Short mmCIF file of C-alpha atoms and ligand atoms in Angstrom, two decimals:
data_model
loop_
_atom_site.label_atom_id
_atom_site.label_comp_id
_atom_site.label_asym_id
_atom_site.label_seq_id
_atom_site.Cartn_x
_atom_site.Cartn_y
_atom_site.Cartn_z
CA UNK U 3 0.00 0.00 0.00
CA UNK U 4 1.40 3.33 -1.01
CA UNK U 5 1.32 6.17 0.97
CA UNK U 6 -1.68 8.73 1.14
CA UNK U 7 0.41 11.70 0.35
CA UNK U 8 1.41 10.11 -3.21
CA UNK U 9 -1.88 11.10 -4.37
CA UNK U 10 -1.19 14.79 -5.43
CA UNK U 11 2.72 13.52 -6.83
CA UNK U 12 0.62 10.89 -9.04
CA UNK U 13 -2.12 13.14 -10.19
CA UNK U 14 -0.01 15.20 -11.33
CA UNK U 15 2.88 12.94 -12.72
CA UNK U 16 4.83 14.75 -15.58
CA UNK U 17 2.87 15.59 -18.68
CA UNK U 18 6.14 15.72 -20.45
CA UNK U 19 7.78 12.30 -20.06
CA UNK U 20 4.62 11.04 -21.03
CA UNK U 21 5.32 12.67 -24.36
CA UNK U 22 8.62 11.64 -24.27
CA UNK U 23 7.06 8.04 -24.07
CA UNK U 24 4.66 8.47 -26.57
CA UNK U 25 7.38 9.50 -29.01
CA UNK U 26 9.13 6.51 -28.68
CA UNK U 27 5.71 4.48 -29.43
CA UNK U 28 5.35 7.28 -32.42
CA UNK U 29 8.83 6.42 -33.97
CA UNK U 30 8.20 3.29 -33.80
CA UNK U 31 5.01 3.24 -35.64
CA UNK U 32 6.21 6.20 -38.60
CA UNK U 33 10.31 5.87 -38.33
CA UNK U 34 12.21 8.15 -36.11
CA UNK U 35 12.76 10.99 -38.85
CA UNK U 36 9.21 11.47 -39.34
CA UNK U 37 8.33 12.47 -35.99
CA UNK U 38 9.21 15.94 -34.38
CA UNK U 39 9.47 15.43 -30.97
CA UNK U 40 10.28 18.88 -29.21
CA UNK U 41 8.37 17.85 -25.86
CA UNK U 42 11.83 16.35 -23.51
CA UNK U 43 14.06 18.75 -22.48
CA UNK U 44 17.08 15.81 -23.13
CA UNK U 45 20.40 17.76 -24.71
CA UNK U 46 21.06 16.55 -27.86
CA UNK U 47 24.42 17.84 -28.20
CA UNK U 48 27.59 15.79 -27.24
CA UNK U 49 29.36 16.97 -24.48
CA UNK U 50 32.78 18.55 -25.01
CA UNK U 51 35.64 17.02 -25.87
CA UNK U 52 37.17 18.27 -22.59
CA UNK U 53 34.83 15.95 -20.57
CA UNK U 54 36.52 12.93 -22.31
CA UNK U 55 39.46 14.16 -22.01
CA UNK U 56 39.31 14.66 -18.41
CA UNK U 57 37.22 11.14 -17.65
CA UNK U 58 39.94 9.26 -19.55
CA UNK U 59 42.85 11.18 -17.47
CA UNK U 60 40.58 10.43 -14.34
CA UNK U 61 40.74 7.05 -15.13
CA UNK U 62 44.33 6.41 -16.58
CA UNK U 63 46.26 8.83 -14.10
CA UNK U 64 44.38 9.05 -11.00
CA UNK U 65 43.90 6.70 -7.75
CA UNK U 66 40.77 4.33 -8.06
CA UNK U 67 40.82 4.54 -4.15
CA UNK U 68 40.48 7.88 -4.70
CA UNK U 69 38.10 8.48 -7.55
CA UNK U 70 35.82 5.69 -6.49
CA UNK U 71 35.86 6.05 -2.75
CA UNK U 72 33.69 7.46 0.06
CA UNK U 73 34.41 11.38 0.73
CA UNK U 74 32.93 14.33 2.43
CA UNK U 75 29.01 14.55 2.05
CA UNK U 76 29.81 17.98 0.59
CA UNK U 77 32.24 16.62 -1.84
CA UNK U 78 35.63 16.98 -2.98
CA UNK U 79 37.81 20.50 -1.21
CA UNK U 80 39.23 20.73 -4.78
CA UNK U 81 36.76 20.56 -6.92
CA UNK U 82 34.58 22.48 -4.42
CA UNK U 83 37.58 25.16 -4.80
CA UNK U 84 37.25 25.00 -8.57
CA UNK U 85 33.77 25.91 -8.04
CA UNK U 86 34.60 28.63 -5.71
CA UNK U 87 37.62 30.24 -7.70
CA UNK U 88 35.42 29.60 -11.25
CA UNK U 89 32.45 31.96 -9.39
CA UNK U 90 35.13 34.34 -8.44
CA UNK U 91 36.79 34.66 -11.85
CA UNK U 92 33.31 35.39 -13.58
CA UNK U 93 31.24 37.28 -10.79
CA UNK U 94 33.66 38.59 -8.53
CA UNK U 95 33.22 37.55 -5.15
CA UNK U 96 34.78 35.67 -1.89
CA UNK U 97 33.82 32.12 -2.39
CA UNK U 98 35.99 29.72 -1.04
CA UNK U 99 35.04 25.35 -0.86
CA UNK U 100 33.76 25.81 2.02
CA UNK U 101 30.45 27.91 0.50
CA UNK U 102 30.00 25.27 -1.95
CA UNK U 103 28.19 21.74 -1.35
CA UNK U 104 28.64 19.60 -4.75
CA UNK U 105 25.15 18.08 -5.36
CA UNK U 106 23.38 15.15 -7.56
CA UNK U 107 22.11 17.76 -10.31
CA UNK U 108 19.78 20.61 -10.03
CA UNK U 109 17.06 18.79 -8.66
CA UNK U 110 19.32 18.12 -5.75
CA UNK U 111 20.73 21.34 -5.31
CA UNK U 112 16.69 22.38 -4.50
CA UNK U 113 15.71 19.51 -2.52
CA UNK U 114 18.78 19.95 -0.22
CA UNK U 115 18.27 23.77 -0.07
CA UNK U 116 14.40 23.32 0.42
CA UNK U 117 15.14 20.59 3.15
CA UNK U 118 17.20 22.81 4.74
CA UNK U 119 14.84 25.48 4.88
CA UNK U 120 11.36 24.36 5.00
CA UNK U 121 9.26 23.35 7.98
CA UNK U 122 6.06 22.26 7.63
CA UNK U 123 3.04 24.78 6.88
CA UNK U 124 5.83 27.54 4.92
CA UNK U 125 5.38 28.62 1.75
CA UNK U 126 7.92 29.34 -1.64
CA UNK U 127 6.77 31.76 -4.09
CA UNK U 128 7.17 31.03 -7.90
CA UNK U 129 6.67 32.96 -11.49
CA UNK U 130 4.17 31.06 -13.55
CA UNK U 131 5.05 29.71 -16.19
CA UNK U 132 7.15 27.47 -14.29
CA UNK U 133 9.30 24.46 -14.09
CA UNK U 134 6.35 22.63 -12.01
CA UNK U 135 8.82 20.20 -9.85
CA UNK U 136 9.35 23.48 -7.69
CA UNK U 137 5.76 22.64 -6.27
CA UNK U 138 6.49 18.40 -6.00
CA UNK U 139 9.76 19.48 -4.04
CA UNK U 140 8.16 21.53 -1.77
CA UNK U 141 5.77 19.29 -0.84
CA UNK U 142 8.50 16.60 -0.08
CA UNK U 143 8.84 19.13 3.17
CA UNK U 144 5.57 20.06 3.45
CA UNK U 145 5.21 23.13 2.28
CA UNK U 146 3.13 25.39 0.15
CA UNK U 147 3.72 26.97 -3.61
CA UNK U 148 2.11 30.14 -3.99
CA UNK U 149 1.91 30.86 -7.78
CA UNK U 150 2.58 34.84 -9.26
CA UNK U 151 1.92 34.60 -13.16
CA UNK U 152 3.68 36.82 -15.43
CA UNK U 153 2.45 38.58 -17.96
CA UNK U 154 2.79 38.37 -22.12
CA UNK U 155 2.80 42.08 -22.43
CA UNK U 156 5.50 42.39 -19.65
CA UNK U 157 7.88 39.97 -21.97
CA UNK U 158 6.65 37.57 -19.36
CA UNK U 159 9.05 39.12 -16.67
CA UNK U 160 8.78 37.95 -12.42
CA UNK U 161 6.06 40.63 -11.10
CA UNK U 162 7.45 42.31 -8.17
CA UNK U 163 4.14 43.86 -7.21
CA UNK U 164 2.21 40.95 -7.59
CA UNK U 165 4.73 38.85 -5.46
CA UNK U 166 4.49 41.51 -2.63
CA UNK U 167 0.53 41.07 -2.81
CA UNK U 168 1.26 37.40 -1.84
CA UNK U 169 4.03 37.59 0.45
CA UNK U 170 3.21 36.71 4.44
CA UNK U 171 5.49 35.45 7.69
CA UNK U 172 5.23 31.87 6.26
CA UNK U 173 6.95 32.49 2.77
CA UNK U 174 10.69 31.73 3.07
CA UNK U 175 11.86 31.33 -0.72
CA UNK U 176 11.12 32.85 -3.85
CA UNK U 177 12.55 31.10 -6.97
CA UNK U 178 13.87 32.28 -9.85
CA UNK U 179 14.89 30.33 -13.00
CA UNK U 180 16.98 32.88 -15.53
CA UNK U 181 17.53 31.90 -18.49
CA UNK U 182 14.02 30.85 -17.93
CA UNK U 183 12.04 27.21 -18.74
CA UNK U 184 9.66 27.57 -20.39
CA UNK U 185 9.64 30.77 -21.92
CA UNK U 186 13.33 30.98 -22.92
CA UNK U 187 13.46 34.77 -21.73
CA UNK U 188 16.18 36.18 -20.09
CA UNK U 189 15.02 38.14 -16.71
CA UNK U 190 16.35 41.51 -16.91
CA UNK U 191 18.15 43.09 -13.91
CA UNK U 192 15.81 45.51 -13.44
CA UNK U 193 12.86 43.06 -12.83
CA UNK U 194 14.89 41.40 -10.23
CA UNK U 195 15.80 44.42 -8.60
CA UNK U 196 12.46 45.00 -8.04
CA UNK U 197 11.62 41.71 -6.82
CA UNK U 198 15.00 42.17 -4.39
CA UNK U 199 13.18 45.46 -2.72
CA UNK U 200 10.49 43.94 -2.17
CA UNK U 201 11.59 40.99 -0.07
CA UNK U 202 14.35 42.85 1.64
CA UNK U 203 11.07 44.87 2.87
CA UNK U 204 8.91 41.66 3.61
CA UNK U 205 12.57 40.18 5.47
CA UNK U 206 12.36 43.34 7.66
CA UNK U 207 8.64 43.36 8.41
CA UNK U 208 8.53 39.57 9.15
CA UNK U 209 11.63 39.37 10.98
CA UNK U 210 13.14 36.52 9.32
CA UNK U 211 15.43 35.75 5.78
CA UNK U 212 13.52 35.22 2.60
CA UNK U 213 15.54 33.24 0.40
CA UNK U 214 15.98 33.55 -3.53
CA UNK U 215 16.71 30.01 -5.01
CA UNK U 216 18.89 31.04 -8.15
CA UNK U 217 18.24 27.53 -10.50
CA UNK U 218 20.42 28.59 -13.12
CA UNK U 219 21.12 25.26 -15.17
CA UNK U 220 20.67 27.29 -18.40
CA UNK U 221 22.99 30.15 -17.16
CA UNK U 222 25.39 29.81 -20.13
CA UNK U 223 22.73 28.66 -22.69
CA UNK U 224 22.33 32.40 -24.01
CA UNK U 225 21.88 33.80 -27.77
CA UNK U 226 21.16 37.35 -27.76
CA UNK U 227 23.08 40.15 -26.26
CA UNK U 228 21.80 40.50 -23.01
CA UNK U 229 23.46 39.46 -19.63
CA UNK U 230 21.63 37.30 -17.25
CA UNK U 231 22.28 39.03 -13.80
CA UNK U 232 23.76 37.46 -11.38
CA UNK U 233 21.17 37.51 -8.49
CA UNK U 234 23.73 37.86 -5.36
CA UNK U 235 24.84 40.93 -6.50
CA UNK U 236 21.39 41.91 -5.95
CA UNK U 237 20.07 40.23 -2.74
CA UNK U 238 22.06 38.89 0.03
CA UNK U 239 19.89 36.16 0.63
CA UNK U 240 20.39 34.22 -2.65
CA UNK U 241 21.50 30.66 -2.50
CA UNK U 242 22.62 29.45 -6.37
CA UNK U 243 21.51 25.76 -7.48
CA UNK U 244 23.71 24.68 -10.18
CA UNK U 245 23.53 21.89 -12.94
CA UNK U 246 26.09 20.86 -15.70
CA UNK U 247 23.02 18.87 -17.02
CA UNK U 248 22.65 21.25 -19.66
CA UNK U 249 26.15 23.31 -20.07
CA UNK U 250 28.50 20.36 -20.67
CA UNK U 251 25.30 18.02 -21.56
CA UNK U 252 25.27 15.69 -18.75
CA UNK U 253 21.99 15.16 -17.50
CA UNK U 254 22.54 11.55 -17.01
CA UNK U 255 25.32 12.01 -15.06
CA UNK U 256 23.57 13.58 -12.37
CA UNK U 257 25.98 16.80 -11.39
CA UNK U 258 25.55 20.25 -9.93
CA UNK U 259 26.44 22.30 -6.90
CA UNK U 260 25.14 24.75 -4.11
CA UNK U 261 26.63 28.02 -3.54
CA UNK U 262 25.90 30.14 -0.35
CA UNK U 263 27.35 33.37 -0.11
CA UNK U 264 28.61 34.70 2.79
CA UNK U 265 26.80 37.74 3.13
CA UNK U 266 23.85 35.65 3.33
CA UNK U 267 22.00 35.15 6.71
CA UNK U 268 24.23 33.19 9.01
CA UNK U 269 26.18 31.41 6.13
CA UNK U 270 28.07 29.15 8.02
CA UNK U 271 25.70 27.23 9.77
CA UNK U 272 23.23 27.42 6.72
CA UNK U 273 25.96 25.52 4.93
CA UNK U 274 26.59 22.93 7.62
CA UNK U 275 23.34 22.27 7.71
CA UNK U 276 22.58 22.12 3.81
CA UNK U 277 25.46 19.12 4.21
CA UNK U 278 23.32 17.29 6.74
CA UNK U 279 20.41 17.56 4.39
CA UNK U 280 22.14 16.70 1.40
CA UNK U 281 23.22 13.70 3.58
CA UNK U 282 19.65 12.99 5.11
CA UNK U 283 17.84 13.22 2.18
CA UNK U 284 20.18 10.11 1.01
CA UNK U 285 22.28 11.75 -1.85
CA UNK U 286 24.93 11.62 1.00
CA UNK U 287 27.42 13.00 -1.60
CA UNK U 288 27.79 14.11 -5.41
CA UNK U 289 28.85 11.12 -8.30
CA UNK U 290 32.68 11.09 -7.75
CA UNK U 291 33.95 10.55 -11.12
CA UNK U 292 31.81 13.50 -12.26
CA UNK U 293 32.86 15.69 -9.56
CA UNK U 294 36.43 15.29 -11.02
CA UNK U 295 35.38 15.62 -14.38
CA UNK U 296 33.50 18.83 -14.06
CA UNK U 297 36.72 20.20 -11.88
CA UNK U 298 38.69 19.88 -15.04
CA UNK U 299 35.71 21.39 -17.17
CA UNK U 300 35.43 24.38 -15.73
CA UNK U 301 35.30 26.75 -18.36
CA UNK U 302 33.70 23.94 -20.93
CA UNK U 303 30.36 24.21 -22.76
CA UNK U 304 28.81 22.72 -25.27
CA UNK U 305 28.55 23.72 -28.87
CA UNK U 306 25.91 27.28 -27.65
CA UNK U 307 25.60 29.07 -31.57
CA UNK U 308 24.37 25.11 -32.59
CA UNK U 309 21.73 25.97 -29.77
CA UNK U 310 21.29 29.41 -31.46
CA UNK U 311 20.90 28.55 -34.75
CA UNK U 312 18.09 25.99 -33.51
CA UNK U 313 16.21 28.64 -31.72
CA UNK U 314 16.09 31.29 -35.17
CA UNK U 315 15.14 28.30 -37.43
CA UNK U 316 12.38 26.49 -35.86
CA UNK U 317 11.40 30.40 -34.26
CA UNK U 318 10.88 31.19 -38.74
CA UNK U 319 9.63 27.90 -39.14
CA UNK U 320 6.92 28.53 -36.24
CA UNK U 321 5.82 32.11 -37.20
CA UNK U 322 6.62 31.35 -41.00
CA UNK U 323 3.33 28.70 -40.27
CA UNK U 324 1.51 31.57 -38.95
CA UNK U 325 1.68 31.43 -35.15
CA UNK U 326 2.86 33.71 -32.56
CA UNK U 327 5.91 32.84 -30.47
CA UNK U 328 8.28 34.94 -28.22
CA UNK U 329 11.84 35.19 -29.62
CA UNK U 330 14.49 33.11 -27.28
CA UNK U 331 16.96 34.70 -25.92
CA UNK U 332 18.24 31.61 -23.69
CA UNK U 333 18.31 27.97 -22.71
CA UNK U 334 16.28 25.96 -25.22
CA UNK U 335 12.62 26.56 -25.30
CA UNK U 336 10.58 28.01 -28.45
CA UNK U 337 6.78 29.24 -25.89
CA UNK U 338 4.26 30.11 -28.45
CA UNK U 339 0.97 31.21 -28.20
CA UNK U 340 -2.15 28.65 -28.43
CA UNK U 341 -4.08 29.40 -31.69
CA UNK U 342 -7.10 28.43 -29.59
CA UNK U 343 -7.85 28.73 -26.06
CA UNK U 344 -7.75 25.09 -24.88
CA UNK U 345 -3.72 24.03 -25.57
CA UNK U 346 -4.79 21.00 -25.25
CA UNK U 347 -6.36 21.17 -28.54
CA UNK U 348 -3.76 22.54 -30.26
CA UNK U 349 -0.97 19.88 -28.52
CA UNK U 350 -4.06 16.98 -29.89
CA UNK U 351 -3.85 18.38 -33.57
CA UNK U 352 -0.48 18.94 -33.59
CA UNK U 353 -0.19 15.01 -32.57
CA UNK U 354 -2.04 13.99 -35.62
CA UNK U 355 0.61 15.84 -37.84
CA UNK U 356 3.65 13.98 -35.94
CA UNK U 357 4.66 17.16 -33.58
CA UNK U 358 4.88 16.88 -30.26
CA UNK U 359 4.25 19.74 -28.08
CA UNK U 360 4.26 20.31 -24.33
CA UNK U 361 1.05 22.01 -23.18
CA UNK U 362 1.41 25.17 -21.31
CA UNK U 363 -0.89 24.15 -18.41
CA UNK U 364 1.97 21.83 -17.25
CA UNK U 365 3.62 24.93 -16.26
CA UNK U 366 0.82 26.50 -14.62
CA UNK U 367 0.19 28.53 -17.73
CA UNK U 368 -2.54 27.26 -20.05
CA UNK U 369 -3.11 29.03 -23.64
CA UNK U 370 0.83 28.64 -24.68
CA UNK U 371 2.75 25.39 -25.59
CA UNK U 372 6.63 24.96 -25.04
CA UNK U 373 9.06 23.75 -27.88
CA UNK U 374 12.43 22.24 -26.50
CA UNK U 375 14.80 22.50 -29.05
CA UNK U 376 18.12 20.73 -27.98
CA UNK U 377 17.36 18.57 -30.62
CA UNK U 378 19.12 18.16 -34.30
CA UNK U 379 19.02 20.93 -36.53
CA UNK U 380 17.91 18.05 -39.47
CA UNK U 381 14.88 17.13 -37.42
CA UNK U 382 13.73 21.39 -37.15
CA UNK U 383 13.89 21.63 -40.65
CA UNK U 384 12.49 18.21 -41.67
CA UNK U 385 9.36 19.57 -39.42
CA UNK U 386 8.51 22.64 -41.74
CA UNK U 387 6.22 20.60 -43.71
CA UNK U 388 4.05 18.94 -41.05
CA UNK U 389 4.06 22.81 -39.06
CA UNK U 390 3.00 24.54 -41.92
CA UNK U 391 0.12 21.88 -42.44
CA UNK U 392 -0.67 22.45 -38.98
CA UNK U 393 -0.52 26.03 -39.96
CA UNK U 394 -3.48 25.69 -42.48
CA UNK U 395 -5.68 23.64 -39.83
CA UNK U 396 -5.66 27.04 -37.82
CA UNK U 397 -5.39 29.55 -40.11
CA UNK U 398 -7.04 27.92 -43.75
CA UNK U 399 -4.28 29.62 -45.68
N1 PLP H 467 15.46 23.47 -13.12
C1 PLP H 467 15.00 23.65 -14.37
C2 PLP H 467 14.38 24.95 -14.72
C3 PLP H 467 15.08 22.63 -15.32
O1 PLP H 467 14.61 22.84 -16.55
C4 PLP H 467 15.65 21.40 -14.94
C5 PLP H 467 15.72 20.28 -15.88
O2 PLP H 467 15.20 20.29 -16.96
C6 PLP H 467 16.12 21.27 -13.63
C7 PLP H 467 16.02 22.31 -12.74
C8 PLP H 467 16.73 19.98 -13.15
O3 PLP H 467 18.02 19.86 -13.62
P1 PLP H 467 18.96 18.62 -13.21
O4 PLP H 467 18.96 17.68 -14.36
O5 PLP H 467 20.29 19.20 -13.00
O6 PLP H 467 18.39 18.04 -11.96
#
């Protein structure tokens, strides 16, 4: 018998690997090349040559006692300082290992920070459209999402006013994805800043920190000229959850970090405690190998103008078809507007011309649909055909 508080994590169990799984059964049934499947979020881009570089030194040069072996729950001290000096070099700064806590992934880097943070009955604040795990983490530790929707005509920027309308003495994080799933904006600084006055006025009036969680696995994913601020600059009380899921394509690998500056609220024991979490929550430390690799990866990425030249051809291909879709300026999601209300529809018709979409309600944000495309540039063009027949369903021309 499973538990009673499965039931909300099963009703809403993700809409998009159940695309991903019904473009395998697609594939199978038309070929793989004949079905455009921009639903998974699953990098299709090798990682960099410096990552086999590094695993093959890792494994030629290097102890197996030591690569292999138990460690620290918060990870290796050098690549930990890597992490540290690699912050330093690119946001200035006085991070040293000991503000870092190397993680399984993202994912992780949340669920430890929310463990850490989170009793029972408190609340985080997120910008709809959002990534929706935010709200299945939260409720691993009880606690509440409060949704703030941005707005199309605001270039679907975090609303600082509308936060503050929401904000009470139970709220104790605020998240903020930038570059952004699922609309592929980049949040400007100025949107943040006003989202920083406002909680350093709701920290003072409620006596206690409010917390921005920075996710930033997209942070290098960027294709226009616009800088993606970096949010402790801004707000003392911003904790940073890292991923090289996406940067050095390694989602499989499961690798990413913390990062607590020491400005924020009592840093030191916040970080001792984020390694009992991390250790209680039964990661008890980061993949070892990968901790090594990404230590020698540093300043790595994978192949970003590829990325970039996805996001202007299926963005022509999209609007060339006649619909409306906002132009991305990072990681690597095309959001377009729903020709009718009911996404649903669309995502059903769209189905029946082998394209598969992610509806927009499972980011809190019916009326759009998302487009992932880290996929190959062959498969974005091959799709023109089937979009623009989709096109003519909606539009007749
Ligand atoms: N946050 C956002 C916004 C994401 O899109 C993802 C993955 O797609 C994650 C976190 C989780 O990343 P990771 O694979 O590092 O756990």
């Amino acid at each position: 018998m499973i538990a009673k508080s499965m039931a909300p994590f099963l009703e809403g169990s993700s809409v998009i690997r159940a695309m991903f799984e019904e473009g395998k059964k697609m594939a199978k049934v038309y070929g793989a090349e004949n079905v455009y499947d921009f639903s998974v979020g699953n990098p299709g881009l090798n990682p960099p040559k410096e990552v086999k570089e590094a695993i093959n030194y890792i494994n030629n040069e290097m102890d197996p006692h030591l690569v292999h072996g138990y460690m620290a729950n918060a990870g290796y001290e050098s690549t930990r300082q890597a992490v540290a000096d690699n912050l330093n070099k690119r946001f200035g700064g006085d991070f040293t290992f000991e503000n870092i806590i190397m993680t399984v992934g993202a994912g992780s880097s949340i669920n430890v920070l929310m463990k850490t943070i989170f009793d029972p009955g408190d609340k985080q604040v997120v910008f709809s459209p959002y990534f929706v795990e935010y709200a299945n983490w939260a409720r691993n530790y009880g606690a509440e999402t409060v949704v703030v929707p941005t707005k199309e005509e605001n270039n679907f920027e975090p609303d600082a006013e509308g936060l503050k309308a929401v904000l009470d003495e139970k709220v104790k994080v605020v998240i903020i994805n930038n570059p952004n799933n699922p609309t592929g904006a980049i949040y400007s600084e100025e949107s943040i800043k006003a989202v920083a006055e406002v909680l350093k006025e709701a920290e003072k009036e409620f006596g206690h920190p409010i917390y921005i969680i920075s996710d930033e696995p997209y942070r290098e994913l960027v294709y226009v000229d616009k800088k993606v601020p970096y949010i402790p600059d801004l707000y003392d009380n911003t904790l940073i959850a890292y991923s090289w899921s996406k940067s050095l394509s390694l989602p499989g690998e499961r690798i990413g970090y913390i990062a607590v500056p020491n400005k924020s609220d009592n840093a030191e024991e916040f970080v001792a405690a984020a390694i009992v979490a991390n250790r209680v929550c039964g990661d008890t430390n980061a993949p070892s190998l990968m901790q090594l690799v990404v230590e020698r990866c540093m300043d790595a990425q994978v192949d970003v103008p590829y990325y970039e030249k996805n996001a202007k051809d299926l963005y022509k291909i999209v609007t060339d078809a006649g619909f409306r879709a906002v132009v991305p300026q990072g990681a690597f999601y095309l959001w377009v507007k729903s020709p009718v209300e009911d996404e649903k529809v669309f995502v059903a018709k769209a189905k029946e011309h082998r394209i598969l979409l992610v509806p927009g309600s499972a980011f809190a944000y019916p009326g759009y649909v998302r487009l992932s495309f880290c996929i190959s540039n062959e498969t974005i063009q091959r799709s023109k055909e089937s979009f623009d027949e989709l096109g003519k369903d909606f539009f007749g021309k």
